[in-house]
Short mmCIF file of C-alpha atoms and ligand atoms in Angstrom, two decimals:
data_model
loop_
_atom_site.label_atom_id
_atom_site.label_comp_id
_atom_site.label_asym_id
_atom_site.label_seq_id
_atom_site.Cartn_x
_atom_site.Cartn_y
_atom_site.Cartn_z
CA MET A 9 -1.74 3.63 6.92
CA PRO A 10 -2.45 3.26 2.77
CA GLU A 11 -2.39 -0.16 1.34
CA LEU A 12 -2.63 -1.26 -2.39
CA PRO A 13 -6.54 -0.50 -2.66
CA GLU A 14 -6.17 3.10 -0.79
CA VAL A 15 -3.07 3.84 -3.11
CA GLU A 16 -4.87 2.20 -6.52
CA THR A 17 -8.12 4.62 -5.62
CA ILE A 18 -5.86 7.15 -5.52
CA ALA A 19 -3.73 6.58 -8.67
CA ARG A 20 -6.81 6.23 -10.01
CA GLN A 21 -8.42 9.50 -9.45
CA LEU A 22 -4.88 11.40 -10.02
CA ARG A 23 -4.85 9.81 -13.65
CA VAL A 24 -7.71 11.44 -14.58
CA SER A 25 -6.38 15.15 -13.04
CA VAL A 26 -2.92 15.74 -13.33
CA VAL A 27 -1.74 13.47 -17.28
CA ASP A 28 -0.95 15.72 -19.17
CA ARG A 29 0.02 18.70 -17.11
CA THR A 30 3.10 20.56 -16.82
CA ILE A 31 4.78 21.18 -13.73
CA SER A 32 5.71 24.67 -13.23
CA ASP A 33 7.68 24.76 -9.67
CA PHE A 34 7.59 22.13 -6.75
CA GLU A 35 7.88 23.49 -2.79
CA SER A 36 9.02 21.93 -0.01
CA ARG A 37 7.82 22.74 3.78
CA TRP A 38 9.02 19.69 5.41
CA VAL A 39 13.42 19.14 5.47
CA ARG A 40 13.03 15.73 5.23
CA LEU A 41 10.31 15.57 2.79
CA THR A 42 12.81 14.80 -0.30
CA GLU A 43 16.08 13.15 1.21
CA PRO A 44 18.59 12.66 0.61
CA GLU A 45 18.22 14.57 -1.85
CA PRO A 46 17.48 18.53 -1.25
CA ALA A 47 14.16 20.13 -2.33
CA GLU A 48 16.01 22.36 -4.67
CA VAL A 49 17.37 19.25 -6.44
CA VAL A 50 13.87 17.75 -6.96
CA ALA A 51 12.16 20.56 -7.88
CA ALA A 52 14.75 21.43 -10.23
CA ARG A 53 14.15 17.89 -11.44
CA LEU A 54 10.70 18.44 -11.63
CA ARG A 55 10.15 21.98 -13.24
CA GLY A 56 9.20 21.61 -17.07
CA ARG A 57 7.98 18.33 -16.64
CA ARG A 58 4.91 16.65 -17.91
CA ILE A 59 2.78 13.89 -16.48
CA SER A 60 2.54 11.22 -18.57
CA ASP A 61 0.58 8.87 -16.00
CA VAL A 62 -0.20 7.74 -12.54
CA ARG A 63 -0.21 4.49 -11.34
CA ARG A 64 0.61 2.57 -8.04
CA ARG A 65 3.74 0.61 -7.64
CA GLY A 66 3.31 -1.89 -3.76
CA LYS A 67 2.09 1.44 -2.07
CA PHE A 68 4.09 3.88 -3.66
CA VAL A 69 2.42 6.48 -6.22
CA VAL A 70 4.16 6.71 -9.15
CA PHE A 71 4.02 9.82 -11.44
CA ASP A 72 5.33 9.14 -14.74
CA LEU A 73 7.48 12.11 -16.20
CA ASP A 74 8.38 12.95 -19.45
CA GLY A 75 12.15 11.67 -20.58
CA GLY A 76 12.01 8.26 -18.39
CA GLU A 77 11.86 9.60 -14.83
CA ALA A 78 9.26 9.55 -12.31
CA LEU A 79 8.15 11.06 -8.86
CA VAL A 80 7.23 8.17 -6.54
CA VAL A 81 5.27 9.10 -3.11
CA SER A 82 5.50 7.07 -0.18
CA LEU A 83 2.33 8.01 1.96
CA ARG A 84 3.47 6.01 4.87
CA MET A 85 1.15 6.40 7.86
CA THR A 86 -0.95 10.03 6.84
CA GLY A 87 0.56 11.34 3.58
CA LYS A 88 -2.56 12.34 1.60
CA LEU A 89 -2.16 13.51 -2.28
CA LEU A 90 -5.04 16.04 -2.75
CA TYR A 91 -5.56 17.85 -6.03
CA GLU A 92 -7.40 21.12 -6.21
CA VAL A 93 -8.97 19.95 -2.40
CA ALA A 94 -10.51 23.31 -0.99
CA ASP A 95 -10.08 23.74 3.21
CA VAL A 96 -7.15 21.81 3.34
CA ASP A 97 -5.28 22.26 6.95
CA GLU A 98 -2.03 24.57 6.45
CA ARG A 99 -0.42 23.42 9.14
CA TYR A 100 0.36 20.06 7.76
CA VAL A 101 0.72 20.50 4.24
CA ARG A 102 4.78 19.26 3.62
CA GLY A 103 4.87 20.23 0.13
CA GLU A 104 2.76 21.55 -3.31
CA ILE A 105 3.47 21.15 -6.84
CA ARG A 106 2.23 23.66 -8.95
CA PHE A 107 1.26 22.99 -12.67
CA VAL A 108 1.84 25.60 -15.37
CA ASP A 109 -2.14 25.94 -15.67
CA GLY A 110 -2.22 27.70 -12.35
CA THR A 111 -3.54 24.37 -10.06
CA ALA A 112 -1.92 22.49 -7.49
CA MET A 113 -1.53 19.45 -5.97
CA ARG A 114 -0.80 19.25 -2.14
CA PHE A 115 1.31 17.07 -0.30
CA SER A 116 -0.62 16.86 3.69
CA ASP A 117 0.98 14.51 6.29
CA THR A 118 0.10 14.99 9.78
CA ARG A 119 2.56 12.66 11.13
CA LYS A 120 5.83 13.56 8.43
CA PHE A 121 6.83 10.01 7.47
CA GLY A 122 5.54 10.49 3.61
CA ARG A 123 8.79 11.04 1.31
CA MET A 124 9.02 11.71 -2.34
CA ALA A 125 11.80 11.09 -4.74
CA VAL A 126 12.81 11.62 -8.56
CA ILE A 127 13.85 8.31 -9.78
CA ASP A 128 14.76 6.75 -13.62
CA ALA A 129 11.51 4.82 -13.35
CA ALA A 130 13.02 1.97 -14.87
CA THR A 131 14.11 0.78 -11.22
CA LEU A 132 10.72 0.27 -10.37
CA ASP A 133 9.67 -2.97 -13.04
CA GLY A 134 11.60 -5.38 -11.39
CA ASN A 135 10.10 -8.10 -9.27
CA GLY A 136 12.90 -7.71 -5.81
CA GLU A 137 15.03 -10.78 -7.47
CA PHE A 138 17.92 -8.26 -8.20
CA ARG A 139 17.87 -6.99 -4.99
CA ARG A 140 20.88 -5.92 -3.35
CA PRO A 141 21.19 -4.66 0.29
CA ARG A 142 20.72 -1.41 1.17
CA MET A 143 19.10 -0.68 -1.90
CA PRO A 144 16.12 1.47 -1.56
CA LEU A 145 12.39 -0.31 -0.96
CA HIS A 146 11.01 1.11 -4.34
CA ALA A 147 13.81 -0.16 -6.18
CA SER A 148 13.73 -4.14 -4.83
CA LEU A 149 9.45 -4.43 -4.75
CA GLY A 150 8.05 -7.70 -5.14
CA GLN A 151 5.35 -9.01 -7.33
CA GLU A 152 2.45 -7.37 -7.33
CA PRO A 153 -1.11 -9.35 -6.25
CA LEU A 154 -3.18 -8.11 -9.01
CA ALA A 155 -0.79 -8.90 -12.05
CA ARG A 156 -0.57 -11.76 -14.13
CA GLY A 157 2.12 -13.00 -12.66
CA PHE A 158 0.70 -13.73 -9.08
CA THR A 159 -0.26 -17.08 -9.64
CA VAL A 160 -0.95 -19.86 -7.13
CA ALA A 161 2.39 -21.58 -8.20
CA TRP A 162 4.33 -18.90 -7.67
CA LEU A 163 3.17 -18.18 -4.47
CA ARG A 164 3.13 -22.02 -3.82
CA ALA A 165 7.17 -21.24 -4.79
CA LEU A 166 7.11 -18.10 -2.43
CA LEU A 167 6.31 -20.00 0.57
CA ARG A 168 8.70 -22.52 -0.58
CA ARG A 169 11.68 -20.17 -0.01
CA ARG A 170 10.86 -18.93 3.04
CA PRO A 171 9.31 -21.79 4.95
CA ARG A 172 10.16 -20.82 8.22
CA ALA A 173 8.16 -17.19 8.05
CA ALA A 174 5.12 -16.89 9.85
CA ILE A 175 2.48 -16.64 7.02
CA LYS A 176 1.26 -12.97 7.94
CA VAL A 177 4.98 -11.61 8.27
CA LEU A 178 5.71 -13.28 4.79
CA LEU A 179 2.30 -11.16 3.27
CA LEU A 180 3.80 -7.87 5.06
CA ASP A 181 7.20 -8.10 3.30
CA GLN A 182 7.17 -5.48 0.32
CA ARG A 183 10.18 -7.61 -0.82
CA ALA A 184 8.30 -10.47 -1.83
CA ILE A 185 4.91 -9.30 -2.58
CA ALA A 186 3.95 -5.48 -2.93
CA GLY A 187 1.15 -3.33 -1.99
CA ILE A 188 -0.70 -6.02 1.24
CA GLY A 189 -0.09 -3.79 4.44
CA ASN A 190 -1.83 -5.31 7.90
CA ILE A 191 -5.35 -4.72 7.31
CA TYR A 192 -5.66 -7.25 3.91
CA ALA A 193 -3.20 -9.21 5.55
CA ILE A 194 -5.45 -9.94 8.31
CA GLU A 195 -8.75 -10.07 6.26
CA ALA A 196 -7.46 -12.48 3.43
CA LEU A 197 -5.89 -14.91 5.88
CA TRP A 198 -9.50 -14.97 7.83
CA ARG A 199 -10.95 -15.90 4.50
CA ALA A 200 -8.46 -18.56 3.55
CA ARG A 201 -8.81 -19.89 6.98
CA ILE A 202 -5.23 -20.26 8.53
CA HIS A 203 -3.73 -18.79 11.11
CA PRO A 204 -1.17 -15.35 10.95
CA LEU A 205 1.56 -17.76 12.77
CA ARG A 206 1.57 -21.05 10.69
CA LYS A 207 4.64 -21.04 9.33
CA ALA A 208 4.52 -20.47 5.36
CA GLY A 209 6.07 -23.94 4.89
CA SER A 210 3.18 -25.64 6.99
CA LEU A 211 0.33 -24.48 3.80
CA ARG A 212 -1.07 -27.68 2.24
CA ALA A 213 -1.63 -27.34 -1.23
CA GLY A 214 -5.73 -26.06 -0.89
CA GLU A 215 -4.54 -23.58 1.85
CA ILE A 216 -2.03 -22.31 -0.10
CA ALA A 217 -5.00 -22.11 -3.42
CA ARG A 218 -7.34 -20.74 -0.82
CA LEU A 219 -4.96 -17.72 0.01
CA HIS A 220 -3.99 -17.10 -3.29
CA GLU A 221 -7.89 -16.36 -3.61
CA ALA A 222 -8.40 -14.59 -0.24
CA ILE A 223 -5.73 -12.14 -1.30
CA ARG A 224 -6.72 -10.41 -4.71
CA TRP A 225 -10.73 -10.84 -3.07
CA ALA A 226 -9.48 -8.45 -0.07
CA LEU A 227 -8.09 -6.49 -2.28
CA ARG A 228 -10.05 -5.73 -5.28
CA LYS A 229 -12.79 -5.50 -2.50
CA GLY A 230 -10.98 -3.05 -0.93
CA ILE A 231 -10.23 -1.14 -4.18
CA ARG A 232 -14.25 -1.53 -5.10
CA LEU A 233 -15.38 0.65 -1.77
CA GLY A 234 -12.72 3.13 -2.34
CA GLY A 235 -10.22 2.24 0.20
CA ALA A 236 -10.58 1.39 3.64
CA SER A 237 -10.90 4.88 6.01
CA PRO A 238 -10.51 3.33 9.74
CA SER A 239 -8.54 6.51 10.95
CA ASP A 240 -7.65 8.64 8.54
CA TYR A 241 -7.09 7.60 4.81
CA VAL A 242 -8.77 9.90 2.27
CA ASP A 243 -8.35 10.29 -1.54
CA ALA A 244 -7.27 12.09 -3.57
CA ARG A 245 -10.48 14.06 -3.32
CA GLY A 246 -10.51 14.29 0.28
CA ASN A 247 -12.97 11.43 0.29
CA LYS A 248 -13.14 8.59 2.98
CA GLY A 249 -13.15 4.95 1.71
CA ARG A 250 -15.53 2.38 2.88
CA MET A 251 -14.29 -0.86 3.18
CA GLN A 252 -13.67 -0.29 6.90
CA ARG A 253 -17.74 -1.37 6.86
CA GLU A 254 -16.91 -4.24 5.28
CA PHE A 255 -14.30 -5.35 7.56
CA GLN A 256 -14.49 -9.48 8.41
CA VAL A 257 -12.17 -9.59 11.70
CA TYR A 258 -10.04 -6.42 11.52
CA ALA A 259 -10.33 -4.20 14.69
CA ARG A 260 -13.58 -6.13 15.69
CA ALA A 261 -11.71 -8.01 18.20
CA GLY A 262 -14.64 -9.73 20.96
CA GLU A 263 -17.29 -9.40 18.25
CA PRO A 264 -18.87 -12.58 16.76
CA CYS A 265 -16.85 -14.18 13.49
CA PRO A 266 -19.25 -14.08 10.42
CA ARG A 267 -18.46 -17.61 9.40
CA CYS A 268 -18.79 -19.77 12.70
CA GLY A 269 -20.09 -17.05 15.35
CA ARG A 270 -16.72 -17.65 17.87
CA ALA A 271 -15.42 -14.38 19.31
CA ILE A 272 -12.66 -12.84 16.95
CA VAL A 273 -9.60 -12.29 18.71
CA ARG A 274 -6.80 -9.65 19.08
CA THR A 275 -2.98 -10.82 19.26
CA VAL A 276 0.20 -9.45 17.80
CA VAL A 277 1.97 -10.98 15.02
CA GLY A 278 5.36 -9.43 14.12
CA GLY A 279 4.92 -5.92 15.86
CA ARG A 280 1.58 -5.61 14.66
CA GLY A 281 -2.17 -5.92 15.70
CA THR A 282 -3.69 -9.23 14.18
CA PHE A 283 -7.29 -10.31 14.55
CA TYR A 284 -8.52 -14.42 14.20
CA CYS A 285 -10.80 -16.36 14.55
CA PRO A 286 -9.52 -19.23 17.06
CA ARG A 287 -12.41 -21.60 15.52
CA CYS A 288 -11.69 -20.76 11.65
CA GLN A 289 -8.12 -19.81 11.61
CA ARG A 290 -6.45 -23.00 14.08
CA ALA A 291 -3.04 -21.99 15.74
CA PRO A 292 0.03 -24.43 14.72
CA ARG A 293 1.23 -26.61 17.50
CA ALA A 294 3.57 -24.78 19.80
ZN1 ZN F 521 -14.96 -18.36 12.79
#
């Protein structure tokens, strides 16, 4: 499942490829791709619009359109945005954006969980603080962990607001911090030597500072390596990332901890497979 580094990689590539291109048409081949909007409504809003920028917000790819609206794409499990990639498997193409110059960007998605929406771009700018019940996720995303506002003090304040949450569950809450998913949460907690089940309110000042550093380190490393492809992630050019070769603990159950040599353990936290070192990351007292 693409997380911040994978989506950032895709957005940077598409920025080079599609900025300043004008959309001539949009075609949906999957009835739920644009829900709750009918595909014809989305197509009408896209036709004739020029893409002014491509960026990432949380795990969403954002295409800024002239006129203040934006096309947001949620890749979810297996969504891929492919610009002018040859030999795409037609069976999995769920949507296509065609440009007036004759080129096209296709949305391929084997599992069909990915979604597209045209929204007012300003709704992406908040930091989760104005959220209301049932607000769509893209309108209530939390702090960007690579932005200037993500400081040790900010993280400490978040942990104080949610003291009873297991730290790993809190890291995955997109309305708190936007963009971290299972892989990078696991890698960051290992680096910071914090057990995934520790209560957020139990972390000491030194641990919070280590966690802050570890989150940024893991995400930046992921971006530098073009994302992680433990299964089927590919970037906008159809290439796999390289971060999976550098995992310290993710998917390494039974292998020695790179820091202390103890066997890495697999467990489940908040319904997600989780890996940690039982010596470096001490379990909280029951
Ligand atoms: Zn260890």
